[in-house]
Amino acid sequence: MNAAYPLKNDLILRTLNGGKVERPPVWLMRQAGRFLTEYKEVRARAGSFQNMIAYPEFAAEVTLQPVDILQVDAAIIFSDILVIPEAMGLPYEMNPGEGPFFPNTIRSVSDIDKLRPAEDAANLEHTYEAIRMVKQELYGRVPLIGFAGAPWTIFCYMTEGGGSKSFSKAKSIMYREPAMAHRLLDLITDATIFYLQNQVAAGADLIQIFDSWAELLDGPTYRAFSLPYIRRICEALPHVPRIVFPKGAFFALPDFQHFPCEGVGLDWHTNPSEIADLLPEKVLQGNLDPSALYAHPDQVRQMTQNMMRSFPQGKHIVNLGHGLHPDTPRESVLAFVETVRSSSFVS
Amino acid sequence: MNAAYPLKNDLILRTLNGGKVERPPVWLMRQAGRFLTEYKEVRARAGSFQNMIAYPEFAAEVTLQPVDILQVDAAIIFSDILVIPEAMGLPYEMNPGEGPFFPNTIRSVSDIDKLRPAEDAANLEHTYEAIRMVKQELYGRVPLIGFAGAPWTIFCYMTEGGGSKSFSKAKSIMYREPAMAHRLLDLITDATIFYLQNQVAAGADLIQIFDSWAELLDGPTYRAFSLPYIRRICEALPHVPRIVFPKGAFFALPDFQHFPCEGVGLDWHTNPSEIADLLPEKVLQGNLDPSALYAHPDQVRQMTQNMMRSFPQGKHIVNLGHGLHPDTPRESVLAFVETVRSSSFVS
């Protein structure tokens, strides 16, 4: 744990560590994003999405924006889950409005053998430098979240080459060549462990693992191809609170009961009170539908209050059930955060 | 019920009507599709996807192909759920590899007012003619399934204009302008009722309602914006067995317990034995992952048998958990069907 500056607002850490809190903490997935004109301004200066990650000054600037503008209770370092496959040897392109694209993908065991060793791959010094800069600028105002993609999700991109409706290539390898799939998942896991350990060493106060493509699987395949790798990552990071977001994996939520993480992210399809019964020891994070922020701010306040009531008091980190849409009205995001900040638990 | 020809294979109807069966029936969503070279040959002759629907000869030919080639236990009339919005006044384009696109979409109440009346919209005589032709050609070999999209799914296309990651426009209307959403859903429902009643009058032996975008919602919004409209459709068709496929709506499956339908389709994420406990009176349909068919035929046989064992005996229609992928190996599809056809219940 980096304790250079004592934290003035440690709501999210207290919640994850099982301490008492006066209200739930709030942050938003993609809070540093295109819905902020200030973000778009930096994006224009940087010239590209990838430059924003590669130059610590840009990454640090956009990481801090939502703390200043929205007054959320945590910052999350600006980066992308795809920096790991890139560092392993598969560069990707980011075309506006189209999502990521990998010109080269993994098709065979020999493609895996050509990848860079895990420790070299995790040599993402620009991100660690951005974390150090953000920590300094924050000066203890709020904690900083480090993150990475879950190995299964990274595997999907490395084999498929981009987004897809059915991820046929990724799933074809999983079903036809499970040994090859496990070999690649293992290597991604090693790189991710180094990467997150370095983020923590640089100052990240807690970490989140995004399993964005959990939703492609079912219970048995999730237990075989995703959960064991997330478990290994979590076990390698015992000294910071860990949140896992298995998006769309309603079928696997009961598996998190005895899982080495403090928090579990819920997508907006999930009924929080049902999951609170299943996972009484976990802190739950989520889960307003990001599309609900298209509503009028008054409706947003109402829906946010309703959502908060469906979570267990004191064991909830308020967030959306998925990342913010780029065209979300700013006033709705402000209404969302303000509703949480002005709430208080009856003691 | 059309009883022009006595059915030689009525496995699917007996299953849905609660009768005794010697093995489960099997058919596949998108069984008339691009994985068949015979289908692509007709597609080339027809010139376009939409011509295959518009000319009953083409529609009938591809409807019959899987009955002949795969020996499935039901045919499903070849058409598209988007013929309803088209008939209501919103034409769509189908660009290869891209999915459907509507040049005009519904953005306001006045756009809704300009749509064609429901009864006129359901005047899709070419499809009814195709049904009559198929019934004649089948000559009682297997039953014929009629189908339509669920109003919520059609609403998504009519407001969004095509596929989308987040369906922001559709959901923005739902959250910001619920009265307008209900007005459009109501009109779609009326047209769909006429359409399905006409399909049954022409000879469809049972019907399926595809709620492909159920997965965009959560429990409360599904109960408000989708279920009541599907219920109205089912109630208007009391004389044929009805299957509802609420894709991705794990959160709403308990709601089907007292729902006016005989069958419920399960996507591949769902654990059938859990749902069988929740819905003891329903016949369940599904649910092998279509990507599992990328595996070797021997593996496919094994996975199909495992899947069948997880459903309640005699209350199961074997299918995939989603439509067949166009690049599915034909031998895997044959292995899937053959595994079911060679099974038998221990009495």
XYZ file of C-alpha atoms in Angstrom:
694
model
C 0.000 0.000 0.000
C 1.265 3.436 -0.928
C 0.694 5.711 2.023
C 2.601 8.787 0.925
C -0.410 11.012 1.504
C -3.036 10.243 4.117
C -6.410 9.900 2.407
C -9.000 12.547 3.196
C -11.790 10.551 1.560
C -11.339 6.834 2.088
C -15.027 5.873 1.750
C -14.400 3.260 -0.935
C -11.538 1.631 0.985
C -13.470 1.629 4.252
C -16.433 0.041 2.474
C -14.271 -2.670 0.881
C -12.475 -3.334 4.161
C -15.740 -3.820 6.033
C -15.533 -0.577 8.029
C -18.353 1.787 8.914
C -19.303 4.476 6.392
C -21.708 7.393 6.594
C -22.841 7.039 2.961
C -21.896 4.813 0.016
C -18.952 5.860 -2.163
C -19.590 6.590 -5.831
C -17.571 6.439 -9.035
C -18.528 5.617 -12.634
C -17.021 3.230 -15.130
C -15.626 5.409 -17.989
C -15.931 8.490 -15.814
C -12.883 9.793 -17.725
C -14.478 9.735 -21.129
C -16.033 11.405 -24.089
C -19.122 12.679 -22.286
C -16.787 15.338 -20.827
C -15.870 18.193 -23.163
C -12.729 18.596 -21.046
C -11.745 15.041 -21.970
C -12.349 15.640 -25.656
C -10.153 18.706 -25.452
C -7.228 16.629 -24.104
C -7.962 13.917 -26.669
C -7.607 16.533 -29.418
C -4.315 17.779 -27.991
C -2.972 14.235 -27.643
C -3.847 13.433 -31.255
C -4.991 9.888 -30.562
C -6.531 7.665 -27.931
C -3.314 5.710 -27.663
C -1.199 8.819 -27.134
C -3.379 9.642 -24.148
C -2.231 6.381 -22.617
C 1.387 6.564 -23.790
C 2.090 10.037 -22.393
C 1.678 10.118 -18.601
C 0.798 13.843 -18.607
C -2.313 13.229 -20.727
C -3.319 10.092 -18.824
C -2.931 11.871 -15.501
C -4.896 14.911 -16.670
C -7.964 12.947 -17.790
C -7.771 10.677 -14.739
C -8.156 13.741 -12.504
C -10.943 15.449 -14.475
C -13.875 13.491 -12.992
C -12.534 13.995 -9.467
C -12.581 17.755 -10.017
C -15.700 18.018 -12.176
C -17.970 15.268 -10.818
C -16.572 14.992 -7.285
C -16.565 11.210 -7.364
C -15.066 9.264 -4.459
C -12.336 7.536 -6.472
C -10.155 8.127 -9.507
C -9.370 5.305 -11.918
C -6.117 5.465 -13.861
C -6.684 6.246 -17.524
C -5.584 3.359 -19.680
C -7.129 0.484 -21.650
C -7.386 -3.222 -20.966
C -5.792 -3.825 -24.392
C -2.380 -2.472 -23.409
C -1.561 -5.983 -22.135
C -2.046 -7.820 -25.463
C -0.222 -4.929 -27.126
C 2.707 -5.298 -24.734
C 2.655 -9.062 -25.301
C 3.268 -8.414 -28.986
C -0.104 -7.783 -30.618
C -0.493 -4.086 -31.440
C -4.021 -2.759 -31.853
C -5.663 0.126 -33.668
C -8.431 2.276 -32.285
C -10.641 3.671 -35.036
C -13.172 6.303 -33.916
C -16.636 4.845 -33.553
C -15.495 1.329 -34.426
C -13.806 -0.133 -31.415
C -10.409 -1.817 -31.276
C -8.878 -3.829 -34.103
C -5.875 -6.182 -33.985
C -4.252 -6.655 -37.410
C -2.546 -9.825 -36.099
C -4.268 -12.401 -33.947
C -3.416 -15.681 -32.236
C -4.381 -18.632 -34.410
C -2.029 -21.392 -33.347
C 0.286 -22.533 -30.589
C 3.251 -21.204 -32.551
C 1.654 -17.725 -32.484
C 1.555 -18.027 -28.695
C 5.202 -19.072 -28.599
C 6.153 -15.868 -30.413
C 4.611 -13.621 -27.746
C 6.857 -11.650 -25.412
C 7.543 -13.119 -21.953
C 5.061 -11.993 -19.313
C 7.504 -9.912 -17.266
C 8.681 -7.947 -20.314
C 5.090 -7.436 -21.392
C 4.251 -5.836 -18.072
C 6.936 -3.202 -18.545
C 4.352 -0.456 -19.040
C 6.347 2.308 -17.395
C 4.225 5.154 -18.818
C 1.194 3.889 -16.902
C 3.139 3.489 -13.660
C 4.466 7.016 -14.125
C 0.915 8.283 -14.731
C -0.158 6.610 -11.487
C 2.646 8.347 -9.572
C 1.689 11.698 -11.097
C -1.999 11.248 -10.280
C -1.212 10.262 -6.691
C 0.811 13.399 -6.292
C -1.844 15.629 -7.828
C -4.609 13.995 -5.811
C -2.640 14.605 -2.655
C -4.896 12.217 -0.775
C -8.220 13.664 -1.927
C -9.586 10.258 -3.017
C -8.124 6.784 -3.623
C -6.865 5.697 -7.033
C -8.126 2.530 -8.727
C -5.780 0.435 -10.859
C -7.254 -2.042 -13.319
C -6.778 -4.730 -15.936
C -8.914 -6.930 -18.132
C -9.688 -10.472 -17.050
C -7.630 -13.043 -18.978
C -10.725 -14.480 -20.697
C -11.673 -11.038 -22.017
C -8.131 -10.376 -23.255
C -8.070 -13.845 -24.819
C -11.216 -12.930 -26.789
C -9.554 -9.885 -28.315
C -6.249 -11.637 -29.033
C -7.960 -14.454 -30.924
C -10.887 -12.604 -32.485
C -9.060 -9.416 -33.380
C -11.834 -7.031 -32.354
C -15.405 -6.837 -31.235
C -17.796 -9.395 -32.686
C -21.383 -10.511 -32.297
C -20.561 -14.123 -31.564
C -16.758 -14.215 -31.044
C -16.674 -17.287 -33.266
C -12.891 -17.481 -33.498
C -12.341 -17.157 -29.758
C -15.002 -19.687 -28.937
C -13.959 -22.046 -31.676
C -10.495 -22.271 -30.082
C -12.060 -22.721 -26.657
C -14.263 -25.607 -27.831
C -11.910 -27.260 -30.350
C -8.522 -26.615 -28.778
C -8.962 -26.180 -25.043
C -5.282 -26.911 -24.296
C -4.201 -24.070 -26.574
C -6.757 -21.776 -24.952
C -5.430 -22.553 -21.484
C -1.850 -21.964 -22.609
C -2.699 -18.472 -23.823
C -4.873 -17.703 -20.790
C -2.001 -18.711 -18.545
C 0.405 -16.360 -20.268
C -2.062 -13.450 -20.151
C -2.567 -14.134 -16.454
C 1.171 -13.968 -15.752
C 1.505 -10.656 -17.583
C -1.563 -9.245 -15.835
C -0.231 -10.158 -12.405
C 3.041 -8.297 -13.040
C 1.103 -5.376 -14.481
C -1.233 -5.016 -11.508
C 1.547 -5.555 -8.970
C 3.429 -2.713 -10.663
C 0.332 -0.516 -10.553
C 0.021 -1.129 -6.819
C 3.733 -0.467 -6.298
C 3.288 2.844 -8.151
C 0.424 3.859 -5.890
C -2.888 2.262 -6.888
C -4.956 1.895 -3.706
C -7.296 -0.806 -4.966
C -7.806 -2.710 -8.208
C -10.653 -3.729 -10.469
C -10.638 -6.615 -12.937
C -12.965 -6.134 -15.899
C -14.333 -9.345 -17.392
C -16.239 -7.583 -20.145
C -16.767 -10.741 -22.212
C -17.817 -12.976 -19.348
C -21.229 -12.746 -20.988
C -20.113 -14.986 -23.867
C -19.875 -18.021 -21.601
C -22.087 -20.190 -19.450
C -21.539 -21.619 -15.980
C -19.331 -24.610 -16.873
C -17.182 -22.766 -19.449
C -16.830 -19.745 -17.157
C -15.622 -22.000 -14.356
C -13.108 -23.606 -16.728
C -11.838 -20.689 -18.826
C -12.255 -17.544 -16.787
C -12.660 -17.875 -13.031
C -9.445 -19.821 -12.270
C -7.360 -17.117 -13.952
C -9.079 -14.259 -12.157
C -8.577 -16.184 -8.938
C -4.864 -16.457 -9.587
C -4.627 -12.704 -10.176
C -6.563 -11.905 -7.016
C -4.416 -14.268 -4.960
C -1.294 -12.516 -6.220
C -2.571 -9.173 -4.890
C -3.459 -9.867 -1.263
C -2.604 -6.394 0.053
C -5.112 -4.228 -1.800
C -8.891 -4.477 -2.043
C -9.952 -6.235 -5.245
C -13.170 -5.759 -7.206
C -14.111 -8.225 -9.962
C -16.672 -7.190 -12.582
C -17.895 -10.324 -14.389
C -20.158 -8.544 -16.856
C -23.183 -10.572 -17.880
C -22.104 -13.621 -15.879
C -25.266 -13.957 -13.803
C -24.727 -17.720 -14.029
C -21.414 -17.469 -12.140
C -22.259 -14.977 -9.400
C -22.744 -17.678 -6.738
C -19.131 -18.731 -7.402
C -17.892 -15.476 -5.912
C -19.015 -16.434 -2.432
C -15.609 -17.854 -1.451
C -13.535 -15.903 -3.926
C -10.408 -13.917 -3.014
C -11.900 -10.494 -3.708
C -13.669 -7.923 -1.554
C -16.028 -6.475 -4.168
C -18.141 -7.825 -7.008
C -19.443 -5.572 -9.764
C -23.011 -6.119 -10.944
C -24.308 -5.235 -14.387
C -27.679 -3.526 -14.637
C -29.563 -6.732 -15.477
C -28.907 -8.100 -12.033
C -31.232 -7.668 -9.087
C -28.899 -6.510 -6.272
C -31.043 -7.771 -3.413
C -30.975 -11.317 -4.812
C -27.199 -11.212 -5.115
C -26.797 -9.725 -1.649
C -28.471 -12.875 -0.315
C -26.118 -15.074 -2.357
C -22.963 -13.136 -1.480
C -23.498 -11.827 2.064
C -19.780 -11.262 2.673
C -19.061 -9.287 -0.484
C -19.307 -5.599 -1.171
C -21.454 -5.121 -4.272
C -20.788 -2.443 -6.863
C -23.228 -1.037 -9.386
C -25.627 -0.990 -11.058
C -27.777 1.690 -12.704
C -28.357 1.106 -16.412
C -26.071 3.656 -18.152
C -28.951 4.336 -20.536
C -31.041 5.498 -17.582
C -28.864 8.626 -17.650
C -30.639 9.649 -20.855
C -33.637 10.458 -18.678
C -34.320 13.905 -17.198
C -32.161 14.691 -14.136
C -35.214 14.465 -11.843
C -35.916 10.955 -13.104
C -32.216 10.113 -12.714
C -32.318 11.155 -9.061
C -35.358 8.972 -8.477
C -33.886 5.936 -10.241
C -30.590 6.372 -8.396
C -32.360 6.430 -5.046
C -34.392 3.343 -5.961
C -31.237 1.541 -7.042
C -29.413 2.441 -3.811
C -32.281 1.059 -1.735
C -31.950 -2.329 -3.433
C -28.351 -2.767 -2.216
C -27.337 -3.753 1.321
C -26.518 -0.646 3.338
C -22.811 -0.161 4.010
C -21.791 -2.901 1.579
C -22.373 -0.949 -1.609
C -20.179 1.053 -3.963
C -22.455 3.088 -6.207
C -21.662 2.855 -9.901
C -23.360 2.152 -13.198
C -23.991 -1.373 -14.446
C -21.656 -0.742 -17.387
C -19.496 2.100 -18.726
C -20.911 5.568 -19.373
C -22.129 6.090 -22.939
C -20.212 8.866 -24.767
C -23.411 10.806 -25.465
C -24.639 10.877 -21.856
C -25.893 14.337 -20.809
C -23.499 15.847 -18.302
C -26.329 17.092 -16.084
C -27.554 13.520 -15.630
C -24.130 12.346 -14.519
C -23.954 15.229 -12.074
C -27.446 14.391 -10.784
C -26.382 10.765 -10.309
C -23.265 11.625 -8.291
C -25.001 14.374 -6.329
C -27.803 12.001 -5.293
C -25.266 9.645 -3.758
C -23.175 12.393 -2.143
C -26.177 13.945 -0.469
C -27.436 10.611 0.883
C -26.738 9.426 4.392
C -27.263 6.218 6.267
C -29.646 6.281 9.193
C -27.493 4.969 12.031
C -55.578 -25.495 -36.409
C -54.971 -26.505 -39.985
C -55.564 -30.243 -40.301
C -55.420 -30.681 -44.056
C -52.781 -33.410 -43.746
C -52.502 -35.659 -40.725
C -49.063 -35.235 -39.176
C -46.744 -38.234 -39.348
C -44.264 -36.648 -36.926
C -46.023 -34.610 -34.255
C -43.301 -34.901 -31.584
C -43.040 -31.148 -31.055
C -46.822 -30.695 -30.781
C -47.208 -33.645 -28.438
C -44.407 -32.285 -26.266
C -45.968 -28.816 -26.121
C -49.411 -30.243 -25.418
C -48.134 -32.291 -22.494
C -48.455 -35.677 -24.218
C -46.097 -38.627 -24.006
C -43.132 -38.729 -26.389
C -40.543 -41.409 -27.071
C -37.691 -38.889 -27.536
C -37.400 -35.095 -27.560
C -38.088 -33.232 -30.820
C -35.281 -31.188 -32.369
C -35.035 -28.166 -34.608
C -32.496 -25.329 -34.828
C -32.936 -21.597 -34.896
C -31.693 -20.413 -38.339
C -31.789 -23.989 -39.614
C -32.640 -22.465 -42.995
C -29.496 -20.428 -43.355
C -26.099 -19.759 -44.779
C -24.370 -22.810 -43.279
C -26.199 -24.798 -46.000
C -24.712 -24.565 -49.500
C -28.199 -25.402 -50.786
C -29.485 -22.247 -49.075
C -26.744 -20.096 -50.578
C -27.623 -21.452 -53.985
C -31.250 -20.283 -53.618
C -30.040 -16.989 -52.183
C -27.956 -16.460 -55.336
C -30.906 -17.273 -57.581
C -33.205 -14.962 -55.625
C -30.749 -12.085 -55.916
C -31.313 -10.768 -52.411
C -32.317 -11.803 -48.913
C -35.500 -9.810 -49.224
C -36.469 -11.467 -52.505
C -36.276 -14.815 -50.742
C -39.016 -13.560 -48.440
C -41.039 -11.724 -51.076
C -41.340 -14.673 -53.494
C -43.161 -17.613 -51.874
C -41.355 -20.154 -54.097
C -37.963 -19.173 -52.671
C -39.240 -18.955 -49.090
C -40.891 -22.359 -49.364
C -37.800 -23.948 -50.896
C -35.400 -22.851 -48.136
C -37.982 -23.629 -45.448
C -38.039 -27.250 -46.620
C -34.269 -27.714 -47.017
C -33.462 -28.478 -43.368
C -36.350 -30.947 -43.166
C -34.862 -32.859 -46.090
C -31.176 -32.405 -45.312
C -31.055 -32.395 -41.509
C -34.218 -34.366 -40.781
C -35.319 -32.003 -38.054
C -38.705 -32.460 -36.387
C -40.164 -29.103 -37.443
C -39.913 -26.588 -40.250
C -39.983 -22.858 -39.546
C -41.320 -20.579 -42.230
C -38.555 -18.545 -43.867
C -39.051 -14.867 -43.194
C -37.601 -12.134 -40.981
C -38.918 -10.439 -37.860
C -38.370 -7.102 -39.615
C -41.128 -7.602 -42.175
C -43.519 -6.137 -39.605
C -41.824 -2.732 -39.240
C -41.389 -2.740 -43.025
C -45.098 -3.382 -43.511
C -45.880 -0.672 -40.957
C -44.065 1.820 -43.150
C -40.377 1.603 -42.312
C -38.476 -0.194 -45.094
C -35.129 -1.768 -44.222
C -31.980 -2.717 -46.070
C -29.996 -5.884 -45.534
C -26.329 -5.396 -46.324
C -24.239 -8.586 -46.392
C -22.239 -9.016 -43.208
C -23.670 -5.887 -41.634
C -27.137 -6.676 -40.401
C -30.299 -4.713 -41.047
C -30.462 -0.946 -41.514
C -33.531 1.312 -41.454
C -32.969 4.597 -43.320
C -35.975 6.086 -41.498
C -36.657 5.591 -37.825
C -39.264 6.611 -35.276
C -38.186 9.728 -33.393
C -41.430 11.327 -32.320
C -45.116 10.724 -31.760
C -45.861 12.249 -35.154
C -43.637 9.584 -36.758
C -45.804 6.963 -35.067
C -48.950 8.642 -36.330
C -47.684 8.309 -39.884
C -47.365 4.507 -39.673
C -49.819 2.277 -41.482
C -52.773 0.865 -39.500
C -52.039 -2.511 -37.915
C -54.436 -4.518 -40.049
C -53.000 -3.147 -43.291
C -49.487 -3.779 -42.048
C -50.260 -7.448 -41.497
C -51.255 -7.859 -45.129
C -48.157 -9.986 -45.861
C -49.779 -12.280 -48.397
C -46.482 -13.634 -49.788
C -45.645 -15.176 -46.420
C -49.095 -16.704 -46.016
C -48.786 -18.120 -49.522
C -45.339 -19.541 -48.651
C -46.889 -21.205 -45.603
C -49.590 -22.799 -47.741
C -46.973 -24.042 -50.213
C -44.772 -25.476 -47.476
C -47.712 -27.247 -45.846
C -48.546 -28.851 -49.150
C -44.969 -29.911 -49.823
C -44.501 -31.200 -46.298
C -47.620 -33.279 -46.682
C -47.687 -33.904 -42.940
C -44.052 -34.932 -42.540
C -43.412 -32.454 -39.692
C -45.226 -29.451 -38.212
C -44.576 -25.908 -39.413
C -43.599 -23.120 -37.016
C -44.825 -19.576 -37.643
C -43.032 -16.704 -35.919
C -42.723 -13.010 -35.213
C -40.488 -10.704 -33.217
C -41.590 -9.554 -29.790
C -42.836 -5.958 -29.809
C -39.917 -4.758 -27.638
C -37.398 -6.187 -30.120
C -39.204 -4.624 -33.078
C -39.405 -1.334 -31.164
C -35.605 -1.427 -30.787
C -35.079 -1.659 -34.536
C -37.725 0.933 -35.391
C -36.184 3.527 -33.086
C -32.493 2.638 -33.363
C -32.438 1.900 -37.077
C -30.210 -1.177 -36.838
C -28.027 -3.187 -34.523
C -26.156 -1.277 -31.844
C -23.967 -1.954 -28.828
C -26.115 -0.035 -26.404
C -29.333 0.778 -28.314
C -29.075 4.313 -26.959
C -31.874 5.742 -29.048
C -34.331 2.978 -28.198
C -33.524 3.129 -24.523
C -33.468 6.888 -24.421
C -37.088 6.918 -25.638
C -37.986 4.222 -23.121
C -36.499 6.175 -20.216
C -37.355 9.728 -21.302
C -40.652 9.223 -23.108
C -42.323 6.112 -21.753
C -45.769 7.130 -23.044
C -44.451 7.391 -26.584
C -42.726 4.013 -26.191
C -45.955 2.375 -25.071
C -47.859 3.907 -27.949
C -45.474 2.398 -30.488
C -45.312 -0.950 -28.662
C -49.084 -1.096 -28.719
C -49.248 -0.545 -32.461
C -46.547 -3.156 -33.128
C -48.482 -5.586 -30.946
C -51.678 -5.068 -32.930
C -49.906 -5.667 -36.237
C -48.119 -8.742 -34.856
C -51.380 -10.279 -33.660
C -52.950 -9.947 -37.113
C -49.766 -11.286 -38.689
C -49.564 -14.387 -36.507
C -53.298 -15.067 -36.737
C -52.916 -14.996 -40.511
C -49.937 -17.363 -40.312
C -52.015 -19.796 -38.280
C -54.942 -19.462 -40.681
C -52.557 -20.275 -43.541
C -51.357 -23.408 -41.799
C -48.720 -22.709 -39.120
C -49.081 -25.438 -36.478
C -47.384 -23.564 -33.649
C -45.734 -20.190 -33.201
C -42.573 -18.787 -31.677
C -42.038 -15.212 -30.514
C -38.427 -14.048 -30.652
C -37.510 -11.408 -28.092
C -33.954 -11.063 -29.319
C -33.319 -7.785 -27.495
C -34.830 -8.832 -24.182
C -31.216 -8.804 -23.022
C -31.109 -4.998 -23.111
C -33.501 -4.711 -20.186
C -33.679 -5.613 -16.533
C -36.505 -7.107 -14.495
C -38.586 -3.954 -13.913
C -38.204 -2.557 -17.435
C -38.865 -5.970 -18.982
C -42.060 -6.262 -16.974
C -43.121 -2.790 -18.127
C -42.016 -2.647 -21.770
C -41.915 -6.192 -23.066
C -43.849 -8.850 -21.178
C -47.324 -7.253 -21.294
C -47.146 -7.042 -25.088
C -45.986 -10.629 -25.527
C -48.793 -11.645 -23.197
C -51.339 -9.868 -25.350
C -50.057 -11.673 -28.457
C -50.146 -15.062 -26.749
C -53.653 -14.437 -25.469
C -54.797 -13.651 -29.002
C -53.568 -17.070 -30.207
C -55.184 -19.549 -27.829
C -55.542 -22.379 -30.350
C -51.898 -23.127 -31.215
C -48.942 -23.935 -28.971
C -46.850 -20.848 -28.264
C -43.115 -20.678 -27.530
C -41.578 -17.449 -26.236
C -37.820 -16.950 -26.505
C -36.793 -14.085 -24.215
C -33.123 -14.074 -25.153
C -30.836 -13.001 -22.337
C -33.715 -12.262 -19.969
C -32.595 -14.552 -17.128
C -34.014 -11.900 -14.794
C -37.543 -12.415 -16.133
C -37.710 -16.194 -16.457
C -39.684 -16.626 -13.197
C -42.356 -14.392 -14.751
C -43.193 -17.107 -17.269
C -44.605 -19.398 -14.614
C -48.184 -18.219 -15.152
C -47.780 -16.970 -18.690
C -50.103 -17.909 -21.576
C -47.515 -19.951 -23.482
C -46.619 -23.636 -23.527
C -42.905 -23.329 -24.227
C -40.068 -21.057 -23.114
C -36.807 -20.833 -25.055
C -33.577 -20.720 -23.067
C -30.346 -19.150 -24.279
C -27.116 -21.079 -23.688
C -26.168 -19.047 -20.602
C -29.050 -20.505 -18.665
C -28.820 -23.630 -16.542
C -31.865 -25.685 -17.655
C -32.246 -27.637 -14.435
C -32.553 -24.406 -12.426
C -35.242 -23.117 -14.772
C -37.080 -26.441 -14.771
C -37.509 -25.980 -11.014
C -38.797 -22.437 -11.533
C -41.142 -23.310 -14.411
C -42.360 -26.860 -13.727
C -45.370 -26.507 -16.017
C -43.540 -25.222 -19.066
C -41.832 -27.069 -21.874
C -38.284 -25.733 -22.167
C -36.504 -25.276 -25.472
C -32.751 -25.044 -26.074
C -29.965 -24.580 -25.360
C -26.577 -25.677 -26.707
C -24.187 -22.797 -27.361
C -24.174 -22.402 -31.185
C -20.396 -21.947 -30.934
C -20.148 -25.453 -29.472
C -20.819 -26.654 -33.016
C -17.323 -25.483 -33.955
C -16.036 -28.497 -32.028
C -15.331 -31.887 -33.610
C -18.482 -33.941 -34.266
C -17.534 -36.396 -31.503
C -17.341 -33.544 -29.011
C -20.637 -32.182 -30.350
C -22.336 -35.514 -29.673
C -20.992 -35.531 -26.124
C -22.037 -31.927 -25.427
C -25.483 -32.537 -26.921
C -26.025 -35.543 -24.687
C -24.873 -33.606 -21.618
C -27.196 -30.769 -22.513
C -30.170 -33.120 -22.990
C -29.580 -34.650 -19.563
C -29.891 -31.241 -17.918
C -33.482 -30.763 -19.165
C -36.560 -32.437 -17.696
C -37.411 -35.567 -19.686
C -40.472 -35.216 -21.901
C -40.680 -31.474 -21.385
C -37.832 -30.510 -23.686
C -37.560 -29.344 -27.288
C -33.932 -29.645 -28.320
C -32.491 -26.589 -30.001
C -29.526 -24.256 -29.758
C -29.403 -21.383 -27.299
C -29.304 -18.901 -30.203
C -29.335 -19.020 -34.005
C -26.830 -21.112 -35.975
C -23.702 -19.207 -37.016
C -23.291 -18.982 -40.802
C -19.842 -20.637 -40.667
C -20.953 -23.685 -38.669
C -19.564 -26.958 -40.085
C -22.373 -28.966 -41.613
C -21.109 -32.239 -40.077
C -21.503 -30.740 -36.604
C -25.106 -29.781 -37.270
C -25.781 -33.277 -38.563
C -24.095 -34.772 -35.470
C -26.271 -32.563 -33.241
C -29.546 -33.604 -34.890
C -28.514 -37.246 -35.170
C -27.680 -37.411 -31.461
C -31.202 -36.317 -30.598
C -32.900 -38.522 -33.176
C -31.086 -41.631 -31.966
C -31.911 -40.953 -28.310
C -34.809 -42.566 -26.534
C -36.442 -42.123 -23.174
C -36.292 -44.957 -20.717
C -39.949 -45.585 -19.962
